[in-house]
PDB file of C-alpha atoms in Angstrom:
ATOM      1  CA  UNK A1252     108.138  96.980 111.329  1.00  0.00           C
ATOM      2  CA  UNK A1253     110.447 100.049 111.416  1.00  0.00           C
ATOM      3  CA  UNK A1254     109.469 103.651 110.657  1.00  0.00           C
ATOM      4  CA  UNK A1255     111.526 106.727 109.895  1.00  0.00           C
ATOM      5  CA  UNK A1256     111.090 109.659 112.333  1.00  0.00           C
ATOM      6  CA  UNK A1257     108.970 111.412 109.692  1.00  0.00           C
ATOM      7  CA  UNK A1258     106.732 108.376 109.184  1.00  0.00           C
ATOM      8  CA  UNK A1259     106.334 107.897 112.924  1.00  0.00           C
ATOM      9  CA  UNK A1260     105.274 111.540 113.310  1.00  0.00           C
ATOM     10  CA  UNK A1261     102.726 111.013 110.536  1.00  0.00           C
ATOM     11  CA  UNK A1262     101.176 108.011 112.274  1.00  0.00           C
ATOM     12  CA  UNK A1263     101.116 109.739 115.660  1.00  0.00           C
ATOM     13  CA  UNK A1264      99.437 112.766 114.116  1.00  0.00           C
ATOM     14  CA  UNK A1265      96.926 110.619 112.203  1.00  0.00           C
ATOM     15  CA  UNK A1266      96.082 108.497 115.239  1.00  0.00           C
ATOM     16  CA  UNK A1267      95.298 111.482 117.471  1.00  0.00           C
ATOM     17  CA  UNK A1268      91.626 112.151 118.184  1.00  0.00           C
ATOM     18  CA  UNK A1269      90.275 115.069 116.176  1.00  0.00           C
ATOM     19  CA  UNK A1270      88.550 116.760 119.138  1.00  0.00           C
ATOM     20  CA  UNK A1271      90.449 120.005 118.569  1.00  0.00           C
ATOM     21  CA  UNK A1272      89.170 120.224 115.001  1.00  0.00           C
ATOM     22  CA  UNK A1273      85.616 119.535 116.172  1.00  0.00           C
ATOM     23  CA  UNK A1274      85.936 122.307 118.743  1.00  0.00           C
ATOM     24  CA  UNK A1275      86.997 124.814 116.100  1.00  0.00           C
ATOM     25  CA  UNK A1276      84.067 123.811 113.898  1.00  0.00           C
ATOM     26  CA  UNK A1277      81.741 124.814 116.737  1.00  0.00           C
ATOM     27  CA  UNK A1278      83.021 128.423 116.885  1.00  0.00           C
ATOM     28  CA  UNK A1279      80.129 129.714 114.770  1.00  0.00           C
ATOM     29  CA  UNK A1280      80.905 131.937 111.822  1.00  0.00           C
ATOM     30  CA  UNK A1281      84.713 131.601 111.848  1.00  0.00           C
ATOM     31  CA  UNK A1282      85.015 129.927 108.451  1.00  0.00           C
ATOM     32  CA  UNK A1283      88.792 130.387 108.382  1.00  0.00           C
ATOM     33  CA  UNK A1284      89.061 127.999 111.335  1.00  0.00           C
ATOM     34  CA  UNK A1285      86.722 125.347 109.921  1.00  0.00           C
ATOM     35  CA  UNK A1286      88.509 121.995 109.560  1.00  0.00           C
ATOM     36  CA  UNK A1287      89.099 120.743 106.022  1.00  0.00           C
ATOM     37  CA  UNK A1288      86.884 117.975 104.716  1.00  0.00           C
ATOM     38  CA  UNK A1289      88.335 114.531 105.552  1.00  0.00           C
ATOM     39  CA  UNK A1290      89.899 112.341 102.888  1.00  0.00           C
ATOM     40  CA  UNK A1291      87.343 109.602 102.158  1.00  0.00           C
ATOM     41  CA  UNK A1292      88.287 105.958 101.573  1.00  0.00           C
ATOM     42  CA  UNK A1293      86.324 102.892 100.462  1.00  0.00           C
ATOM     43  CA  UNK A1294      87.019  99.171 100.387  1.00  0.00           C
ATOM     44  CA  UNK A1295      86.320  96.631  97.646  1.00  0.00           C
ATOM     45  CA  UNK A1296      84.194  93.467  97.343  1.00  0.00           C
ATOM     46  CA  UNK A1297      85.716  90.021  96.964  1.00  0.00           C
ATOM     47  CA  UNK A1298      85.681  88.560  93.466  1.00  0.00           C
ATOM     48  CA  UNK A1299      87.717  85.332  93.685  1.00  0.00           C
ATOM     49  CA  UNK A1300      86.224  82.222  95.277  1.00  0.00           C
ATOM     50  CA  UNK A1301      86.584  78.448  95.399  1.00  0.00           C
ATOM     51  CA  UNK A1302      85.386  77.277  91.958  1.00  0.00           C
ATOM     52  CA  UNK A1303      83.914  74.196  93.648  1.00  0.00           C
ATOM     53  CA  UNK A1304      81.263  76.205  95.527  1.00  0.00           C
ATOM     54  CA  UNK A1305      77.762  74.707  95.201  1.00  0.00           C
ATOM     55  CA  UNK A1306      75.202  76.422  92.970  1.00  0.00           C
ATOM     56  CA  UNK A1307      72.437  77.729  95.242  1.00  0.00           C
ATOM     57  CA  UNK A1308      68.866  77.543  93.942  1.00  0.00           C
ATOM     58  CA  UNK A1309      67.545  79.535  96.915  1.00  0.00           C
ATOM     59  CA  UNK A1310      67.334  83.262  97.629  1.00  0.00           C
ATOM     60  CA  UNK A1311      69.235  85.149 100.328  1.00  0.00           C
ATOM     61  CA  UNK A1312      68.777  88.380 102.247  1.00  0.00           C
ATOM     62  CA  UNK A1313      71.677  90.027 104.087  1.00  0.00           C
ATOM     63  CA  UNK A1314      70.800  91.964 107.240  1.00  0.00           C
ATOM     64  CA  UNK A1315      72.488  95.233 108.125  1.00  0.00           C
ATOM     65  CA  UNK A1316      75.426  94.098 110.292  1.00  0.00           C
ATOM     66  CA  UNK A1317      75.165  94.852 113.991  1.00  0.00           C
ATOM     67  CA  UNK A1318      78.146  96.591 115.617  1.00  0.00           C
ATOM     68  CA  UNK A1319      79.022  98.432 118.804  1.00  0.00           C
ATOM     69  CA  UNK A1320      79.091 102.231 118.860  1.00  0.00           C
ATOM     70  CA  UNK A1321      82.862 102.367 118.352  1.00  0.00           C
ATOM     71  CA  UNK A1322      82.487 100.556 115.008  1.00  0.00           C
ATOM     72  CA  UNK A1323      79.111 101.916 113.861  1.00  0.00           C
ATOM     73  CA  UNK A1324      80.637 105.097 112.426  1.00  0.00           C
ATOM     74  CA  UNK A1325      82.403 106.369 109.325  1.00  0.00           C
ATOM     75  CA  UNK A1326      85.502 107.160 111.412  1.00  0.00           C
ATOM     76  CA  UNK A1327      88.531 104.916 110.880  1.00  0.00           C
ATOM     77  CA  UNK A1328      89.506 103.239 114.133  1.00  0.00           C
ATOM     78  CA  UNK A1329      92.978 102.607 115.551  1.00  0.00           C
ATOM     79  CA  UNK A1330      93.848 100.835 118.791  1.00  0.00           C
ATOM     80  CA  UNK A1331      97.140 101.327 120.655  1.00  0.00           C
ATOM     81  CA  UNK A1332      96.263  98.768 123.355  1.00  0.00           C
ATOM     82  CA  UNK A1333      93.661  95.989 123.725  1.00  0.00           C
ATOM     83  CA  UNK A1334      91.420  98.303 125.780  1.00  0.00           C
ATOM     84  CA  UNK A1335      91.781 101.637 123.974  1.00  0.00           C
ATOM     85  CA  UNK A1336      90.093 102.816 120.773  1.00  0.00           C
ATOM     86  CA  UNK A1337      90.939 106.054 118.966  1.00  0.00           C
ATOM     87  CA  UNK A1338      90.392 107.307 115.420  1.00  0.00           C
ATOM     88  CA  UNK A1339      92.635 108.564 112.638  1.00  0.00           C
ATOM     89  CA  UNK A1340      92.276 112.309 112.087  1.00  0.00           C
ATOM     90  CA  UNK A1341      91.239 113.873 108.756  1.00  0.00           C
ATOM     91  CA  UNK A1342      90.165 110.584 107.139  1.00  0.00           C
ATOM     92  CA  UNK A1343      86.845 108.695 106.963  1.00  0.00           C
ATOM     93  CA  UNK A1344      85.152 105.724 105.345  1.00  0.00           C
ATOM     94  CA  UNK A1345      82.759 106.418 102.509  1.00  0.00           C
ATOM     95  CA  UNK A1346      79.886 105.326 104.812  1.00  0.00           C
ATOM     96  CA  UNK A1347      79.352 103.934 108.302  1.00  0.00           C
ATOM     97  CA  UNK A1348      81.234 100.644 108.590  1.00  0.00           C
ATOM     98  CA  UNK A1349      78.075  98.428 108.787  1.00  0.00           C
ATOM     99  CA  UNK A1350      76.506 100.101 105.741  1.00  0.00           C
ATOM    100  CA  UNK A1351      79.762  99.791 103.803  1.00  0.00           C
ATOM    101  CA  UNK A1352      80.215  96.124 104.758  1.00  0.00           C
ATOM    102  CA  UNK A1353      76.650  95.039 103.882  1.00  0.00           C
ATOM    103  CA  UNK A1354      77.019  96.472 100.393  1.00  0.00           C
ATOM    104  CA  UNK A1355      80.353  94.691  99.908  1.00  0.00           C
ATOM    105  CA  UNK A1356      78.871  91.426 101.188  1.00  0.00           C
ATOM    106  CA  UNK A1357      75.973  91.547  98.712  1.00  0.00           C
ATOM    107  CA  UNK A1358      78.297  92.393  95.832  1.00  0.00           C
ATOM    108  CA  UNK A1359      80.676  89.595  96.858  1.00  0.00           C
ATOM    109  CA  UNK A1360      77.812  87.069  96.788  1.00  0.00           C
ATOM    110  CA  UNK A1361      76.863  88.310  93.320  1.00  0.00           C
ATOM    111  CA  UNK A1362      80.466  87.950  92.173  1.00  0.00           C
ATOM    112  CA  UNK A1363      80.415  84.204  92.887  1.00  0.00           C
ATOM    113  CA  UNK A1364      77.866  83.588  90.125  1.00  0.00           C
ATOM    114  CA  UNK A1365      76.567  80.798  92.380  1.00  0.00           C
ATOM    115  CA  UNK A1366      73.336  82.208  93.796  1.00  0.00           C
ATOM    116  CA  UNK A1367      69.981  82.861  92.149  1.00  0.00           C
ATOM    117  CA  UNK A1368      69.168  86.036  94.049  1.00  0.00           C
ATOM    118  CA  UNK A1369      70.716  88.047  96.882  1.00  0.00           C
ATOM    119  CA  UNK A1370      69.895  91.450  98.307  1.00  0.00           C
ATOM    120  CA  UNK A1371      69.810  93.609 101.398  1.00  0.00           C
ATOM    121  CA  UNK A1372      67.074  93.098 103.952  1.00  0.00           C
ATOM    122  CA  UNK A1373      65.602  96.514 103.088  1.00  0.00           C
ATOM    123  CA  UNK A1374      65.173  95.503  99.413  1.00  0.00           C
ATOM    124  CA  UNK A1375      61.925  93.620 100.098  1.00  0.00           C
ATOM    125  CA  UNK A1376      63.254  90.505  98.346  1.00  0.00           C
ATOM    126  CA  UNK A1377      61.338  87.322  99.243  1.00  0.00           C
ATOM    127  CA  UNK A1378      64.033  84.988 100.542  1.00  0.00           C
ATOM    128  CA  UNK A1379      64.574  81.458 101.823  1.00  0.00           C
ATOM    129  CA  UNK A1380      67.524  82.365 104.095  1.00  0.00           C
ATOM    130  CA  UNK A1381      68.680  85.479 105.933  1.00  0.00           C
ATOM    131  CA  UNK A1382      72.326  86.111 106.789  1.00  0.00           C
ATOM    132  CA  UNK A1383      72.772  88.055 110.037  1.00  0.00           C
ATOM    133  CA  UNK A1384      76.328  89.479 110.305  1.00  0.00           C
ATOM    134  CA  UNK A1385      77.930  91.118 113.333  1.00  0.00           C
ATOM    135  CA  UNK A1386      81.074  93.239 112.973  1.00  0.00           C
ATOM    136  CA  UNK A1387      83.134  92.433 116.063  1.00  0.00           C
ATOM    137  CA  UNK A1388      86.529  93.905 115.140  1.00  0.00           C
ATOM    138  CA  UNK A1389      87.231  96.553 112.496  1.00  0.00           C
ATOM    139  CA  UNK A1390      90.373  98.464 113.402  1.00  0.00           C
ATOM    140  CA  UNK A1391      94.033  99.113 112.851  1.00  0.00           C
ATOM    141  CA  UNK A1392      96.311  98.067 115.733  1.00  0.00           C
ATOM    142  CA  UNK A1393      99.640  99.502 116.825  1.00  0.00           C
ATOM    143  CA  UNK A1394     100.386  97.774 120.121  1.00  0.00           C
ATOM    144  CA  UNK A1395     103.756  98.109 121.771  1.00  0.00           C
ATOM    145  CA  UNK A1396     106.099  95.326 120.716  1.00  0.00           C
ATOM    146  CA  UNK A1397     103.691  94.127 117.985  1.00  0.00           C
ATOM    147  CA  UNK A1398     103.740  94.695 114.202  1.00  0.00           C
ATOM    148  CA  UNK A1399     101.458  97.429 112.854  1.00  0.00           C
ATOM    149  CA  UNK A1400      98.402  95.592 111.511  1.00  0.00           C
ATOM    150  CA  UNK A1401      94.684  95.617 110.649  1.00  0.00           C
ATOM    151  CA  UNK A1402      92.171  93.260 112.262  1.00  0.00           C
ATOM    152  CA  UNK A1403      88.712  92.407 110.874  1.00  0.00           C
ATOM    153  CA  UNK A1404      86.398  89.915 112.591  1.00  0.00           C
ATOM    154  CA  UNK A1405      82.793  89.233 111.579  1.00  0.00           C
ATOM    155  CA  UNK A1406      80.359  86.809 113.173  1.00  0.00           C
ATOM    156  CA  UNK A1407      77.581  85.310 111.035  1.00  0.00           C
ATOM    157  CA  UNK A1408      74.318  83.445 111.617  1.00  0.00           C
ATOM    158  CA  UNK A1409      72.273  81.878 108.818  1.00  0.00           C
ATOM    159  CA  UNK A1410      68.520  81.747 109.455  1.00  0.00           C
ATOM    160  CA  UNK A1411      66.041  79.588 107.518  1.00  0.00           C
ATOM    161  CA  UNK A1412      62.648  81.082 106.626  1.00  0.00           C
ATOM    162  CA  UNK A1413      59.747  80.817 107.198  1.00  0.00           C
ATOM    163  CA  UNK A1414      60.663  78.744 110.265  1.00  0.00           C
ATOM    164  CA  UNK A1415      63.126  81.426 111.521  1.00  0.00           C
ATOM    165  CA  UNK A1416      65.488  78.630 112.541  1.00  0.00           C
ATOM    166  CA  UNK A1417      69.210  79.316 112.965  1.00  0.00           C
ATOM    167  CA  UNK A1418      70.896  76.600 110.915  1.00  0.00           C
ATOM    168  CA  UNK A1419      74.485  77.692 111.530  1.00  0.00           C
ATOM    169  CA  UNK A1420      76.747  80.244 113.168  1.00  0.00           C
ATOM    170  CA  UNK A1421      80.444  81.010 112.791  1.00  0.00           C
ATOM    171  CA  UNK A1422      83.050  83.728 113.387  1.00  0.00           C
ATOM    172  CA  UNK A1423      85.608  84.747 110.764  1.00  0.00           C
ATOM    173  CA  UNK A1424      88.772  86.769 111.362  1.00  0.00           C
ATOM    174  CA  UNK A1425      91.772  87.968 109.401  1.00  0.00           C
ATOM    175  CA  UNK A1426      94.768  90.023 110.577  1.00  0.00           C
ATOM    176  CA  UNK A1427      97.042  91.673 107.997  1.00  0.00           C
ATOM    177  CA  UNK A1428     100.326  93.450 108.702  1.00  0.00           C
ATOM    178  CA  UNK A1429     100.703  96.987 107.335  1.00  0.00           C
ATOM    179  CA  UNK A1430     103.578  96.891 104.872  1.00  0.00           C
ATOM    180  CA  UNK A1431     104.477 100.568 104.474  1.00  0.00           C
ATOM    181  CA  UNK A1432     104.582 103.964 106.226  1.00  0.00           C
ATOM    182  CA  UNK A1433     101.758 105.715 104.335  1.00  0.00           C
ATOM    183  CA  UNK A1434      98.080 105.798 105.247  1.00  0.00           C
ATOM    184  CA  UNK A1435      97.294 104.196 101.885  1.00  0.00           C
ATOM    185  CA  UNK A1436      99.276 101.180 103.151  1.00  0.00           C
ATOM    186  CA  UNK A1437      96.879 100.966 106.100  1.00  0.00           C
ATOM    187  CA  UNK A1438      93.875 101.062 103.751  1.00  0.00           C
ATOM    188  CA  UNK A1439      95.477  98.418 101.515  1.00  0.00           C
ATOM    189  CA  UNK A1440      95.938  96.100 104.525  1.00  0.00           C
ATOM    190  CA  UNK A1441      92.333  96.792 105.558  1.00  0.00           C
ATOM    191  CA  UNK A1442      91.069  95.876 102.097  1.00  0.00           C
ATOM    192  CA  UNK A1443      93.040  92.637 102.223  1.00  0.00           C
ATOM    193  CA  UNK A1444      91.776  91.768 105.716  1.00  0.00           C
ATOM    194  CA  UNK A1445      88.142  92.492 104.907  1.00  0.00           C
ATOM    195  CA  UNK A1446      88.412  90.699 101.562  1.00  0.00           C
ATOM    196  CA  UNK A1447      89.624  87.547 103.297  1.00  0.00           C
ATOM    197  CA  UNK A1448      86.733  87.678 105.757  1.00  0.00           C
ATOM    198  CA  UNK A1449      84.173  88.383 103.014  1.00  0.00           C
ATOM    199  CA  UNK A1450      85.403  85.316 101.137  1.00  0.00           C
ATOM    200  CA  UNK A1451      85.045  83.129 104.236  1.00  0.00           C
ATOM    201  CA  UNK A1452      81.543  84.445 105.038  1.00  0.00           C
ATOM    202  CA  UNK A1453      80.294  84.004 101.463  1.00  0.00           C
ATOM    203  CA  UNK A1454      81.679  80.483 101.035  1.00  0.00           C
ATOM    204  CA  UNK A1455      80.443  79.347 104.452  1.00  0.00           C
ATOM    205  CA  UNK A1456      76.967  80.751 103.763  1.00  0.00           C
ATOM    206  CA  UNK A1457      76.613  79.062 100.377  1.00  0.00           C
ATOM    207  CA  UNK A1458      77.811  75.692 101.686  1.00  0.00           C
ATOM    208  CA  UNK A1459      75.721  75.844 104.869  1.00  0.00           C
ATOM    209  CA  UNK A1460      72.561  76.943 103.065  1.00  0.00           C
ATOM    210  CA  UNK A1461      72.930  74.382 100.307  1.00  0.00           C
ATOM    211  CA  UNK A1462      73.540  71.594 102.814  1.00  0.00           C
ATOM    212  CA  UNK A1463      70.381  72.551 104.721  1.00  0.00           C
ATOM    213  CA  UNK A1464      68.340  72.944 101.528  1.00  0.00           C
ATOM    214  CA  UNK A1465      69.312  69.468 100.309  1.00  0.00           C
ATOM    215  CA  UNK A1466      68.605  67.924 103.724  1.00  0.00           C
ATOM    216  CA  UNK A1467      65.083  69.380 103.668  1.00  0.00           C
ATOM    217  CA  UNK A1468      64.432  67.577 100.381  1.00  0.00           C
ATOM    218  CA  UNK A1469      61.633  69.917  99.329  1.00  0.00           C
ATOM    219  CA  UNK A1470      61.200  73.357  97.693  1.00  0.00           C
ATOM    220  CA  UNK A1471      61.407  76.291 100.085  1.00  0.00           C
ATOM    221  CA  UNK A1472      58.296  78.375 100.672  1.00  0.00           C
ATOM    222  CA  UNK A1473      59.267  82.013 100.312  1.00  0.00           C
ATOM    223  CA  UNK A1474      58.336  84.778 102.772  1.00  0.00           C
TER     224      UNK A1474
END
């Protein structure tokens, strides 16, 4: 992927850590030096699925996704090598990545029209299964000699209640190339990557849960 000198300067400036801005914010009382508020971005739920998905008669809770400290933030991550993680300056997600993703997961399940009830763990919903996600990769990548891209990888475990038995586990990943020089192109690639992973997680969960529910051959006792 080629960039004009102006576009390259934009990406280099955006990818730099914003430590200088944070330092200025700490110089109490100098409002003229306070950094401007970051531009906030959000991603969207998935709304297209395999029409052959089974209709689930059971209820599902979605745990808050676990994530390492580099991901559990509202800062937007960029990696310039496999072992280095930085953040774009002057931009942020609308919420911490795990909180944003759990909301999009729940809404994506609802958009299937294939499940009786789904909610977040904190909702107090009495459920037959709990989905436990783990955000393992959630970053843009600009590695030397590689196309500029976004990588999203989420692991998932499905737990049956009240037995608290793990009935399945899987990891889902999607990598999307950034198609333009603007930061909105990065966000668009991110939305595409996350959307693909959300679709895989939702479809896998519905199929795995329904398979287990049928194998049990009896109504689930709720917890």
